[in-house]
C-alpha cells in the first residue's frame, strides 16, 4: 500500500500521464494585445494581491510627463500608421503599436528608456519592456483626460453659480466650457459653430453622456455615425474640469467632417459657417435616426420650428392692366399656402446706401433687429425672382422652437464677385420678444415668447479672406466671453451689439423675469409642443 502511494506521488511530480490530454490556455486568457510568441505559452495566473504589490513598486511612474500628453489627435501609431492596438508613451506623448517583443512600442521603450504606456482603447497602463500591468490610482487623472465621464449630477452643476474654476498642469486657470480651440489652418468657420453649439444646453447635456447615443440602431457597416461620436468626445473635452491644458484641438472631429461631407468642408480652406451649421445639424439628426417629427432627435427638439409660407405668383410686367387682371383671376395666380419646418431663420439686411447723407451720419448704416424680424409677421411680403417667373411670399411663424437661430445674410453673390453688407444690427442681449411677430392666434399657443442671446458669431474682414469669432455666455457667472481660436477674453455685453453679427442663437426664457407680470410655473417642453400641435 505504501509502495502504491509512493508511485502515485512520483507520477504527480513527473507530470501528466502519457496519453492524457494536455491542458491548453483558453482564448480569453490571452490578451488581444499579446504577440504570437506570447500566445504559444500558457498565461500564468498571478495572485491579485501579488500583482497589486508589484504594480505599486513600479519604479518608473515619476518619469511620466503630463505636460507632453495630448489625446486630441488621431489614435494611430506614429511609425506604422495603424489604428489597431495603439499605446501612448506617457513619457514623450507619442503613439506606438503593440506591446510584444517585436512591436514599435517595445522597441521605443528599449531604445529611449521610456517605460510607462497606456492602451488608448482599454485604458490600461503597462510597463515595458517588462510587460506587466500597472494599477495605480495616481494615474486616474490621465484616464479622465483621455475619456472624461459626466454624471447627471455633474451636468446639473455646470450652470450653477458655485461652479469652480479649474487649473491645468502648468497652472493656467480656466472655466470648463470656456476653452480655446486650435485653428489647424483655416477651420475657424467650424470652430465658431462647434463652440456655439457647446453652449446650447440640450445639445450639450445630451452629448456629454455617451450612453444617450451609444445604443442608437444603425445599419451594419454604417461608419457615418463616427461624426456623432467625435462630436460627443469634443464636447466632453471642452467641458472637462480636469484638462491638462486650457485649449482643445478639434483634429479628430474635423477629420470626420472632411470625410463625411465628401470634402465639401475643408480644414485648409475658409468656408461659410451657415452652410456648415446646416449640414452639421442635418447630419447629426440623420445619424441619430431622426425623422420629420419635432421630438424625433435632440436636434429637432432644440431647433425645429414651424411656419406657413404664403406664395402668390405675379403676372409678367410687359402685359397691360386688362391682361394682368384676367391672369390674376385664374387659379394659377391665387395665393397658395404650405406648412414648412425650419432650423434657422434667414434675415435679409437692407441694401447699403450708395452715398452718405448731408450730416455724414450714415457712414456705417444701422438697422434694428425687429425690422429684420418683420419679414416673419405674416403681413410683410417679399418678392422672389426666378429666371422666368416672379413670386410674392409672406411668412407666418406658427411654432417657435426652444432655441432660435438667426442667420443675418451679409454676403450677396453677383455675376462677378462676392459682396459683404457691413450694416450693424442693433439687438438686445436679453428679453427679445418674438411674440411681436406672431399673430394673435399663434401667440396664444405659446406660453413663453421671450428669448435671451446665448451665442453670437461675427465675421471680420473681406468676404473671402476674413476671419470668424464668436461670443458665448457662461451661465454660471453670467459673463460673456469672446473666442477666436485659442484666444479667450472676457467682453462686456454692450460691446457685442457693436459687431457685425452673422449668426445668433437665442434661448427661450421658461420663466418671467422678476417684477414682470405674475409668477408663471415652468412647463416641460414636450407638453408645450403637444399643446401647440
Short mmCIF file of C-alpha atoms in Angstrom, two decimals:
data_model
loop_
_atom_site.label_atom_id
_atom_site.label_comp_id
_atom_site.label_asym_id
_atom_site.label_seq_id
_atom_site.Cartn_x
_atom_site.Cartn_y
_atom_site.Cartn_z
CA UNK A 1 0.00 0.00 0.00
CA UNK A 2 2.89 2.29 0.83
CA UNK A 3 4.62 1.41 -2.46
CA UNK A 4 1.45 2.23 -4.43
CA UNK A 5 1.13 5.55 -2.64
CA UNK A 6 4.80 6.32 -3.39
CA UNK A 7 4.37 5.50 -7.10
CA UNK A 8 1.29 7.78 -7.28
CA UNK A 9 3.19 10.63 -5.68
CA UNK A 10 6.07 10.22 -8.17
CA UNK A 11 3.65 10.28 -11.11
CA UNK A 12 2.17 13.59 -9.82
CA UNK A 13 5.61 15.15 -9.68
CA UNK A 14 6.78 13.86 -13.06
CA UNK A 15 3.85 15.45 -14.94
CA UNK A 16 0.80 14.15 -16.83
CA UNK A 17 0.46 10.51 -17.70
CA UNK A 18 1.29 9.60 -21.33
CA UNK A 19 -1.83 9.72 -23.45
CA UNK A 20 -3.70 12.17 -21.20
CA UNK A 21 -4.80 15.49 -22.86
CA UNK A 22 -2.52 18.49 -22.24
CA UNK A 23 -4.40 21.49 -20.87
CA UNK A 24 -4.03 24.46 -23.27
CA UNK A 25 -4.66 28.08 -22.36
CA UNK A 26 -8.13 29.43 -23.07
CA UNK A 27 -8.52 32.11 -25.74
CA UNK A 28 -9.95 34.63 -23.30
CA UNK A 29 -6.89 34.21 -21.04
CA UNK A 30 -4.70 35.66 -23.78
CA UNK A 31 -4.96 39.44 -24.11
CA UNK A 32 -5.73 40.89 -27.54
CA UNK A 33 -2.54 42.88 -27.36
CA UNK A 34 -0.23 39.88 -26.79
CA UNK A 35 2.06 38.82 -29.62
CA UNK A 36 2.20 35.46 -31.37
CA UNK A 37 5.11 34.21 -29.31
CA UNK A 38 3.26 35.11 -26.12
CA UNK A 39 0.22 33.17 -27.30
CA UNK A 40 2.26 29.94 -27.53
CA UNK A 41 2.82 29.98 -23.76
CA UNK A 42 0.01 29.42 -21.27
CA UNK A 43 -0.74 32.51 -19.21
CA UNK A 44 0.36 32.06 -15.62
CA UNK A 45 -2.28 33.15 -13.18
CA UNK A 46 -0.88 35.68 -10.73
CA UNK A 47 -2.28 36.22 -7.28
CA UNK A 48 -4.20 39.58 -7.25
CA UNK A 49 -2.50 40.71 -4.05
CA UNK A 50 0.90 39.90 -5.53
CA UNK A 51 0.04 41.77 -8.77
CA UNK A 52 -1.15 44.81 -6.84
CA UNK A 53 2.03 44.79 -4.77
CA UNK A 54 4.13 44.53 -7.94
CA UNK A 55 2.29 47.38 -9.62
CA UNK A 56 2.79 49.67 -6.63
CA UNK A 57 6.51 49.07 -6.82
CA UNK A 58 6.79 50.22 -10.47
CA UNK A 59 9.85 52.49 -10.29
CA UNK A 60 9.06 54.50 -13.45
CA UNK A 61 5.87 56.34 -12.52
CA UNK A 62 7.85 59.50 -11.79
CA UNK A 63 9.04 59.60 -15.44
CA UNK A 64 5.50 60.40 -16.68
CA UNK A 65 5.41 63.89 -18.22
CA UNK A 66 1.85 65.22 -18.16
CA UNK A 67 2.91 68.42 -19.97
CA UNK A 68 3.56 66.40 -23.16
CA UNK A 69 0.36 64.32 -23.11
CA UNK A 70 -2.11 65.25 -25.84
CA UNK A 71 -5.01 62.91 -26.61
CA UNK A 72 -6.75 65.22 -29.12
CA UNK A 73 -5.07 63.77 -32.20
CA UNK A 74 -5.97 60.69 -34.16
CA UNK A 75 -5.21 57.45 -32.33
CA UNK A 76 -2.76 55.84 -34.75
CA UNK A 77 0.81 54.53 -34.49
CA UNK A 78 3.39 57.19 -35.34
CA UNK A 79 5.53 54.58 -37.15
CA UNK A 80 3.16 52.15 -38.90
CA UNK A 81 0.08 54.49 -39.02
CA UNK A 82 -2.19 51.65 -37.93
CA UNK A 83 -5.19 52.21 -35.65
CA UNK A 84 -5.11 48.70 -34.14
CA UNK A 85 -3.82 48.19 -30.60
CA UNK A 86 -2.25 51.66 -30.16
CA UNK A 87 -0.40 52.68 -26.99
CA UNK A 88 0.58 56.16 -25.83
CA UNK A 89 4.04 56.64 -24.33
CA UNK A 90 3.40 58.65 -21.15
CA UNK A 91 6.98 59.98 -21.13
CA UNK A 92 7.09 61.65 -24.56
CA UNK A 93 3.40 61.54 -25.61
CA UNK A 94 3.93 59.65 -28.90
CA UNK A 95 1.69 56.80 -30.10
CA UNK A 96 3.04 53.32 -30.90
CA UNK A 97 1.53 49.97 -31.80
CA UNK A 98 1.64 46.75 -29.78
CA UNK A 99 3.28 45.54 -26.59
CA UNK A 100 5.13 42.35 -27.61
CA UNK A 101 8.84 41.96 -28.27
CA UNK A 102 8.75 42.84 -31.98
CA UNK A 103 6.39 45.84 -31.79
CA UNK A 104 7.07 49.56 -32.15
CA UNK A 105 6.10 50.32 -28.54
CA UNK A 106 8.54 47.67 -27.25
CA UNK A 107 11.35 48.98 -29.48
CA UNK A 108 10.66 52.55 -28.33
CA UNK A 109 10.75 51.52 -24.66
CA UNK A 110 14.15 49.84 -25.08
CA UNK A 111 15.72 52.47 -27.34
CA UNK A 112 14.55 55.57 -25.44
CA UNK A 113 14.22 54.09 -21.92
CA UNK A 114 10.57 55.19 -21.82
CA UNK A 115 8.76 52.59 -19.77
CA UNK A 116 5.15 53.64 -18.98
CA UNK A 117 2.50 53.13 -21.68
CA UNK A 118 -1.29 53.50 -21.86
CA UNK A 119 -3.55 51.41 -24.09
CA UNK A 120 -5.78 54.03 -25.75
CA UNK A 121 -8.69 51.61 -26.11
CA UNK A 122 -8.75 49.58 -22.88
CA UNK A 123 -7.36 52.47 -20.73
CA UNK A 124 -4.90 50.08 -19.03
CA UNK A 125 -1.36 51.07 -18.09
CA UNK A 126 1.67 48.85 -18.77
CA UNK A 127 5.38 48.91 -18.01
CA UNK A 128 7.60 47.96 -20.96
CA UNK A 129 9.77 46.07 -21.71
CA UNK A 130 8.90 44.13 -18.50
CA UNK A 131 5.32 43.86 -19.82
CA UNK A 132 3.28 43.96 -16.63
CA UNK A 133 0.12 45.97 -15.91
CA UNK A 134 0.35 48.99 -13.65
CA UNK A 135 -2.61 49.50 -11.32
CA UNK A 136 -2.22 52.80 -9.51
CA UNK A 137 -4.85 55.37 -8.52
CA UNK A 138 -2.41 58.24 -9.17
CA UNK A 139 -2.89 57.59 -12.91
CA UNK A 140 -6.67 58.12 -12.85
CA UNK A 141 -6.30 61.76 -13.93
CA UNK A 142 -4.68 60.61 -17.20
CA UNK A 143 -7.59 58.22 -17.83
CA UNK A 144 -10.06 61.03 -17.20
CA UNK A 145 -8.34 63.38 -19.68
CA UNK A 146 -8.45 60.66 -22.36
CA UNK A 147 -12.07 59.76 -21.66
CA UNK A 148 -13.94 62.31 -19.49
CA UNK A 149 -17.10 60.91 -17.88
CA UNK A 150 -20.01 63.05 -16.69
CA UNK A 151 -22.84 62.06 -14.35
CA UNK A 152 -26.28 63.68 -14.31
CA UNK A 153 -25.25 65.50 -11.14
CA UNK A 154 -22.14 66.92 -12.82
CA UNK A 155 -24.23 68.22 -15.73
CA UNK A 156 -26.79 69.85 -13.40
CA UNK A 157 -23.96 71.71 -11.66
CA UNK A 158 -22.39 73.10 -14.84
CA UNK A 159 -24.59 76.21 -14.91
CA UNK A 160 -24.80 76.80 -11.14
CA UNK A 161 -23.30 79.91 -9.62
CA UNK A 162 -20.92 77.99 -7.34
CA UNK A 163 -19.17 76.33 -10.31
CA UNK A 164 -15.44 76.26 -9.52
CA UNK A 165 -12.61 77.33 -11.81
CA UNK A 166 -10.14 74.66 -12.94
CA UNK A 167 -6.35 74.58 -13.08
CA UNK A 168 -4.20 72.98 -15.80
CA UNK A 169 -0.88 71.18 -15.31
CA UNK A 170 1.08 74.37 -15.99
CA UNK A 171 -1.04 76.37 -13.53
CA UNK A 172 -3.33 78.16 -16.02
CA UNK A 173 -6.78 78.93 -14.59
CA UNK A 174 -9.75 78.23 -16.88
CA UNK A 175 -13.50 77.74 -16.69
CA UNK A 176 -14.88 74.44 -18.09
CA UNK A 177 -16.64 75.15 -21.39
CA UNK A 178 -14.71 78.42 -21.89
CA UNK A 179 -11.77 76.79 -23.64
CA UNK A 180 -9.93 77.86 -26.80
CA UNK A 181 -9.97 75.66 -29.90
CA UNK A 182 -6.98 75.15 -32.15
CA UNK A 183 -7.10 76.55 -35.71
CA UNK A 184 -5.22 73.96 -37.77
CA UNK A 185 -5.11 76.23 -40.84
CA UNK A 186 -8.42 77.78 -41.93
CA UNK A 187 -11.05 75.96 -39.87
CA UNK A 188 -12.18 78.94 -37.74
CA UNK A 189 -15.56 78.79 -39.53
CA UNK A 190 -16.05 75.31 -37.99
CA UNK A 191 -14.66 76.28 -34.59
CA UNK A 192 -17.20 79.07 -34.02
CA UNK A 193 -20.12 76.74 -34.80
CA UNK A 194 -18.79 73.98 -32.51
CA UNK A 195 -18.14 76.49 -29.70
CA UNK A 196 -21.64 77.97 -30.06
CA UNK A 197 -23.36 74.56 -30.09
CA UNK A 198 -21.40 73.55 -26.97
CA UNK A 199 -23.31 76.28 -25.08
CA UNK A 200 -26.76 75.16 -26.25
CA UNK A 201 -27.91 73.38 -23.10
CA UNK A 202 -30.00 70.48 -24.56
CA UNK A 203 -27.28 69.66 -27.14
CA UNK A 204 -24.54 69.83 -24.52
CA UNK A 205 -26.39 67.75 -21.92
CA UNK A 206 -27.28 65.08 -24.48
CA UNK A 207 -23.76 64.58 -25.85
CA UNK A 208 -21.93 64.78 -22.51
CA UNK A 209 -23.38 61.35 -21.58
CA UNK A 210 -22.22 58.81 -24.14
CA UNK A 211 -24.90 56.23 -23.39
CA UNK A 212 -27.56 58.66 -24.72
CA UNK A 213 -26.48 57.86 -28.27
CA UNK A 214 -24.17 54.82 -27.97
CA UNK A 215 -27.04 52.34 -28.47
CA UNK A 216 -28.60 54.08 -31.49
CA UNK A 217 -29.69 51.44 -34.00
CA UNK A 218 -27.92 51.80 -37.33
CA UNK A 219 -27.44 49.62 -40.40
CA UNK A 220 -24.44 47.23 -40.50
CA UNK A 221 -21.28 48.87 -41.80
CA UNK A 222 -22.59 52.40 -41.24
CA UNK A 223 -19.46 54.35 -40.34
CA UNK A 224 -21.01 57.82 -40.71
CA UNK A 225 -22.05 57.51 -37.04
CA UNK A 226 -18.41 58.42 -36.27
CA UNK A 227 -19.47 62.06 -36.70
CA UNK A 228 -21.81 61.78 -33.69
CA UNK A 229 -19.14 60.03 -31.59
CA UNK A 230 -16.48 62.60 -32.43
CA UNK A 231 -18.81 65.49 -31.57
CA UNK A 232 -19.59 63.88 -28.21
CA UNK A 233 -15.87 63.42 -27.49
CA UNK A 234 -15.18 67.06 -28.37
CA UNK A 235 -17.93 68.39 -26.06
CA UNK A 236 -16.69 66.22 -23.19
CA UNK A 237 -13.17 67.62 -23.66
CA UNK A 238 -14.44 71.21 -23.84
CA UNK A 239 -16.33 70.81 -20.56
CA UNK A 240 -13.69 68.65 -18.83
CA UNK A 241 -12.89 70.23 -15.42
CA UNK A 242 -9.58 68.29 -15.22
CA UNK A 243 -7.88 69.17 -18.52
CA UNK A 244 -4.08 69.16 -18.70
CA UNK A 245 -4.16 72.25 -20.95
CA UNK A 246 -6.52 75.19 -21.42
CA UNK A 247 -7.29 74.50 -25.07
CA UNK A 248 -8.66 71.66 -27.21
CA UNK A 249 -7.71 70.59 -30.73
CA UNK A 250 -10.74 69.52 -32.84
CA UNK A 251 -8.47 67.38 -35.05
CA UNK A 252 -10.47 64.12 -34.97
CA UNK A 253 -13.78 65.98 -35.21
CA UNK A 254 -12.69 67.90 -38.31
CA UNK A 255 -11.31 64.78 -39.97
CA UNK A 256 -14.76 63.21 -39.62
CA UNK A 257 -16.31 66.40 -41.07
CA UNK A 258 -14.00 66.36 -44.11
CA UNK A 259 -14.66 62.66 -44.69
CA UNK A 260 -18.46 62.62 -44.33
CA UNK A 261 -19.06 65.91 -46.15
CA UNK A 262 -17.20 64.43 -49.16
CA UNK A 263 -14.57 67.19 -48.77
CA UNK A 264 -17.15 69.97 -49.09
CA UNK A 265 -15.83 71.42 -45.81
CA UNK A 266 -12.05 71.55 -45.62
CA UNK A 267 -9.55 72.30 -42.86
CA UNK A 268 -7.30 74.18 -45.30
CA UNK A 269 -9.92 76.44 -46.94
CA UNK A 270 -12.15 79.10 -45.43
CA UNK A 271 -15.84 78.14 -45.57
CA UNK A 272 -19.23 79.58 -44.69
CA UNK A 273 -20.39 78.87 -41.11
CA UNK A 274 -24.10 78.83 -42.03
CA UNK A 275 -23.52 76.15 -44.69
CA UNK A 276 -21.52 74.11 -42.19
CA UNK A 277 -24.17 74.58 -39.47
CA UNK A 278 -26.98 73.49 -41.79
CA UNK A 279 -25.07 70.40 -42.98
CA UNK A 280 -23.89 69.50 -39.48
CA UNK A 281 -27.33 69.70 -37.84
CA UNK A 282 -28.92 67.66 -40.62
CA UNK A 283 -26.13 65.06 -40.40
CA UNK A 284 -26.48 64.73 -36.61
CA UNK A 285 -30.26 64.44 -36.95
CA UNK A 286 -29.93 61.76 -39.64
CA UNK A 287 -27.33 59.70 -37.73
CA UNK A 288 -29.45 59.82 -34.55
CA UNK A 289 -32.22 58.20 -36.61
CA UNK A 290 -34.43 61.27 -36.53
CA UNK A 291 -37.41 61.83 -38.83
CA UNK A 292 -39.72 64.76 -39.57
CA UNK A 293 -41.37 64.64 -36.14
CA UNK A 294 -40.43 67.51 -33.75
CA UNK A 295 -39.32 65.14 -30.96
CA UNK A 296 -37.51 62.52 -33.07
CA UNK A 297 -33.98 63.71 -32.17
CA UNK A 298 -32.25 66.17 -29.86
CA UNK A 299 -31.61 68.44 -32.88
CA UNK A 300 -35.33 68.71 -33.71
CA UNK A 301 -36.34 69.06 -30.06
CA UNK A 302 -33.96 72.01 -29.72
CA UNK A 303 -34.04 73.93 -33.02
CA UNK A 304 -37.01 72.82 -35.14
CA UNK A 305 -39.72 75.43 -35.64
CA UNK A 306 -42.71 75.60 -37.97
CA UNK A 307 -44.06 78.25 -40.31
CA UNK A 308 -46.65 78.79 -43.02
CA UNK A 309 -45.44 80.15 -46.35
CA UNK A 310 -47.98 82.04 -48.47
CA UNK A 311 -46.99 82.30 -52.15
CA UNK A 312 -48.62 84.42 -54.85
CA UNK A 313 -47.48 84.41 -58.47
CA UNK A 314 -47.06 87.78 -60.18
CA UNK A 315 -48.13 88.37 -63.81
CA UNK A 316 -45.41 89.38 -66.31
CA UNK A 317 -44.65 93.11 -66.26
CA UNK A 318 -44.92 93.54 -70.06
CA UNK A 319 -48.70 92.84 -70.06
CA UNK A 320 -51.24 95.64 -69.89
CA UNK A 321 -53.68 96.08 -66.97
CA UNK A 322 -56.57 94.17 -68.58
CA UNK A 323 -54.45 91.12 -69.30
CA UNK A 324 -53.00 91.26 -65.78
CA UNK A 325 -56.50 91.31 -64.26
CA UNK A 326 -57.54 88.32 -66.36
CA UNK A 327 -54.47 86.38 -65.26
CA UNK A 328 -54.97 87.29 -61.59
CA UNK A 329 -58.47 85.78 -61.75
CA UNK A 330 -57.12 82.32 -62.71
CA UNK A 331 -56.24 79.61 -60.16
CA UNK A 332 -52.56 79.73 -61.06
CA UNK A 333 -52.26 83.28 -59.71
CA UNK A 334 -54.21 82.71 -56.48
CA UNK A 335 -52.36 82.73 -53.15
CA UNK A 336 -51.29 79.25 -52.02
CA UNK A 337 -50.07 78.27 -48.56
CA UNK A 338 -47.85 75.44 -47.38
CA UNK A 339 -46.52 74.40 -43.98
CA UNK A 340 -42.78 74.11 -43.63
CA UNK A 341 -40.28 73.47 -40.84
CA UNK A 342 -37.09 75.43 -40.21
CA UNK A 343 -33.85 75.04 -38.23
CA UNK A 344 -32.84 78.70 -38.63
CA UNK A 345 -34.42 81.95 -39.83
CA UNK A 346 -32.78 83.97 -42.61
CA UNK A 347 -32.90 87.72 -42.01
CA UNK A 348 -32.29 89.97 -45.03
CA UNK A 349 -30.32 93.16 -44.49
CA UNK A 350 -31.42 96.31 -46.36
CA UNK A 351 -29.11 97.37 -49.17
CA UNK A 352 -26.30 99.69 -48.12
CA UNK A 353 -26.75 103.32 -49.23
CA UNK A 354 -24.53 104.40 -52.11
CA UNK A 355 -23.96 107.91 -50.71
CA UNK A 356 -23.67 109.30 -47.20
CA UNK A 357 -26.26 111.86 -46.13
CA UNK A 358 -25.61 115.59 -45.71
CA UNK A 359 -24.95 115.22 -41.98
CA UNK A 360 -22.40 112.42 -42.59
CA UNK A 361 -24.33 110.14 -40.23
CA UNK A 362 -24.86 107.14 -42.48
CA UNK A 363 -21.21 106.23 -42.86
CA UNK A 364 -21.93 102.86 -41.22
CA UNK A 365 -25.62 102.03 -41.76
CA UNK A 366 -27.55 100.57 -38.82
CA UNK A 367 -30.78 98.62 -38.58
CA UNK A 368 -32.89 97.34 -35.72
CA UNK A 369 -33.28 93.56 -35.32
CA UNK A 370 -37.07 93.93 -35.08
CA UNK A 371 -37.07 95.42 -38.59
CA UNK A 372 -35.38 92.27 -39.88
CA UNK A 373 -37.80 90.00 -37.98
CA UNK A 374 -40.81 91.82 -39.51
CA UNK A 375 -40.27 89.52 -42.51
CA UNK A 376 -41.97 86.75 -40.47
CA UNK A 377 -45.02 88.66 -39.18
CA UNK A 378 -47.41 87.11 -41.77
CA UNK A 379 -48.07 90.58 -43.28
CA UNK A 380 -44.82 91.70 -44.93
CA UNK A 381 -44.42 90.48 -48.49
CA UNK A 382 -41.11 89.90 -50.22
CA UNK A 383 -40.59 89.46 -53.96
CA UNK A 384 -38.61 86.45 -55.18
CA UNK A 385 -37.45 86.28 -58.78
CA UNK A 386 -36.55 83.31 -60.92
CA UNK A 387 -35.28 83.43 -64.48
CA UNK A 388 -38.82 83.42 -65.89
CA UNK A 389 -41.33 83.95 -63.05
CA UNK A 390 -41.80 86.31 -60.09
CA UNK A 391 -43.47 85.45 -56.76
CA UNK A 392 -44.58 87.34 -53.68
CA UNK A 393 -44.09 85.45 -50.44
CA UNK A 394 -45.01 86.12 -46.83
CA UNK A 395 -44.09 84.05 -43.81
CA UNK A 396 -46.09 83.24 -40.68
CA UNK A 397 -44.32 81.51 -37.79
CA UNK A 398 -46.70 79.01 -36.19
CA UNK A 399 -44.38 77.30 -33.69
CA UNK A 400 -41.27 78.77 -32.09
CA UNK A 401 -38.51 76.32 -31.10
CA UNK A 402 -36.78 76.31 -27.72
CA UNK A 403 -33.66 77.80 -29.35
CA UNK A 404 -33.95 80.19 -32.30
CA UNK A 405 -31.03 80.51 -34.73
CA UNK A 406 -30.97 83.76 -36.71
CA UNK A 407 -28.85 83.93 -39.87
CA UNK A 408 -28.20 87.55 -40.87
CA UNK A 409 -27.49 87.41 -44.58
CA UNK A 410 -24.40 89.59 -45.07
CA UNK A 411 -22.99 88.15 -48.28
CA UNK A 412 -24.54 88.55 -51.73
CA UNK A 413 -23.04 86.89 -54.78
CA UNK A 414 -23.47 88.51 -58.17
CA UNK A 415 -22.07 87.63 -61.57
CA UNK A 416 -18.61 88.96 -60.84
CA UNK A 417 -17.76 88.82 -57.13
CA UNK A 418 -18.93 88.32 -53.55
CA UNK A 419 -20.07 91.44 -51.68
CA UNK A 420 -20.37 91.97 -47.94
CA UNK A 421 -23.01 94.16 -46.34
CA UNK A 422 -21.40 95.98 -43.35
CA UNK A 423 -24.70 97.12 -41.78
CA UNK A 424 -24.66 97.00 -37.97
CA UNK A 425 -27.67 95.21 -36.47
CA UNK A 426 -28.87 96.65 -33.15
CA UNK A 427 -30.18 93.86 -30.95
CA UNK A 428 -30.90 93.35 -27.25
CA UNK A 429 -28.87 90.73 -25.42
CA UNK A 430 -31.82 89.87 -23.14
CA UNK A 431 -35.61 89.82 -23.33
CA UNK A 432 -36.10 89.92 -27.08
CA UNK A 433 -39.81 89.23 -27.60
CA UNK A 434 -40.56 87.04 -30.61
CA UNK A 435 -44.25 87.32 -29.70
CA UNK A 436 -44.30 90.66 -31.52
CA UNK A 437 -44.04 88.90 -34.89
CA UNK A 438 -46.63 86.21 -34.09
CA UNK A 439 -50.30 86.52 -34.99
CA UNK A 440 -52.75 86.73 -32.08
CA UNK A 441 -53.84 83.13 -32.64
CA UNK A 442 -50.27 81.79 -32.66
CA UNK A 443 -49.29 83.95 -29.69
CA UNK A 444 -51.98 82.32 -27.57
CA UNK A 445 -50.47 78.90 -28.37
CA UNK A 446 -47.09 79.95 -26.92
CA UNK A 447 -46.67 80.32 -23.20
CA UNK A 448 -43.19 81.87 -23.42
CA UNK A 449 -42.10 84.15 -26.26
CA UNK A 450 -39.12 85.99 -24.72
CA UNK A 451 -35.60 84.91 -25.60
CA UNK A 452 -32.06 85.63 -24.39
CA UNK A 453 -28.91 85.60 -26.52
CA UNK A 454 -26.51 82.73 -25.72
CA UNK A 455 -24.13 82.81 -28.72
CA UNK A 456 -23.16 85.35 -31.37
CA UNK A 457 -20.91 84.66 -34.39
CA UNK A 458 -19.13 87.59 -36.05
CA UNK A 459 -17.33 87.94 -39.39
CA UNK A 460 -14.39 90.35 -39.68
CA UNK A 461 -12.55 91.43 -42.82
CA UNK A 462 -13.07 90.79 -46.52
CA UNK A 463 -15.78 88.36 -47.76
CA UNK A 464 -13.42 85.56 -48.85
CA UNK A 465 -10.35 86.14 -46.71
CA UNK A 466 -11.89 87.29 -43.41
CA UNK A 467 -11.95 85.54 -40.05
CA UNK A 468 -14.69 84.43 -37.67
CA UNK A 469 -15.02 84.80 -33.92
CA UNK A 470 -17.83 84.06 -31.51
CA UNK A 471 -19.25 85.38 -28.25
CA UNK A 472 -20.69 82.91 -25.75
CA UNK A 473 -22.41 83.35 -22.40
CA UNK A 474 -21.15 81.45 -19.37
CA UNK A 475 -24.37 80.98 -17.41
CA UNK A 476 -22.75 80.11 -14.07
CA UNK A 477 -21.15 83.59 -13.81
CA UNK A 478 -23.38 85.44 -16.33
CA UNK A 479 -20.16 86.57 -18.02
CA UNK A 480 -19.68 86.96 -21.78
CA UNK A 481 -16.50 85.69 -23.45
CA UNK A 482 -15.05 86.33 -26.90
CA UNK A 483 -13.41 83.31 -28.54
CA UNK A 484 -11.21 83.45 -31.60
CA UNK A 485 -9.42 80.13 -31.99
CA UNK A 486 -7.05 79.85 -28.98
CA UNK A 487 -7.71 83.39 -27.72
CA UNK A 488 -10.36 83.62 -24.98
CA UNK A 489 -11.11 87.00 -23.39
CA UNK A 490 -13.99 88.37 -21.33
CA UNK A 491 -16.12 91.04 -23.01
CA UNK A 492 -18.88 93.44 -21.99
CA UNK A 493 -22.34 92.65 -23.44
CA UNK A 494 -22.55 96.27 -24.67
CA UNK A 495 -19.59 95.60 -26.99
CA UNK A 496 -21.28 92.57 -28.57
CA UNK A 497 -24.03 94.71 -30.08
CA UNK A 498 -21.45 96.79 -31.99
CA UNK A 499 -20.13 93.86 -34.00
CA UNK A 500 -21.11 92.68 -37.49
CA UNK A 501 -23.26 89.79 -36.27
CA UNK A 502 -23.62 86.89 -38.71
CA UNK A 503 -25.30 84.03 -36.79
CA UNK A 504 -27.08 84.31 -33.45
CA UNK A 505 -28.56 81.69 -31.12
CA UNK A 506 -31.33 82.72 -28.72
CA UNK A 507 -32.65 80.64 -25.81
CA UNK A 508 -36.28 80.71 -24.73
CA UNK A 509 -36.99 82.06 -21.25
CA UNK A 510 -39.03 79.50 -19.37
CA UNK A 511 -39.95 81.88 -16.59
CA UNK A 512 -40.74 85.59 -16.41
CA UNK A 513 -38.15 87.99 -15.01
CA UNK A 514 -38.80 89.31 -11.52
CA UNK A 515 -41.20 92.21 -11.44
CA UNK A 516 -42.61 91.44 -14.88
CA UNK A 517 -46.11 90.08 -14.83
CA UNK A 518 -47.32 87.39 -12.49
CA UNK A 519 -45.34 84.37 -11.50
CA UNK A 520 -45.56 81.57 -14.05
CA UNK A 521 -44.63 77.99 -13.29
CA UNK A 522 -42.24 76.13 -15.58
CA UNK A 523 -43.72 73.60 -18.02
CA UNK A 524 -41.95 70.76 -19.80
CA UNK A 525 -41.13 71.45 -23.45
CA UNK A 526 -42.83 68.25 -24.60
CA UNK A 527 -46.11 69.38 -23.05
CA UNK A 528 -45.81 72.78 -24.70
CA UNK A 529 -45.14 71.12 -28.05
CA UNK A 530 -48.18 68.91 -27.64
CA UNK A 531 -50.32 71.91 -26.85
CA UNK A 532 -49.10 73.76 -29.92
CA UNK A 533 -49.80 70.87 -32.20
#
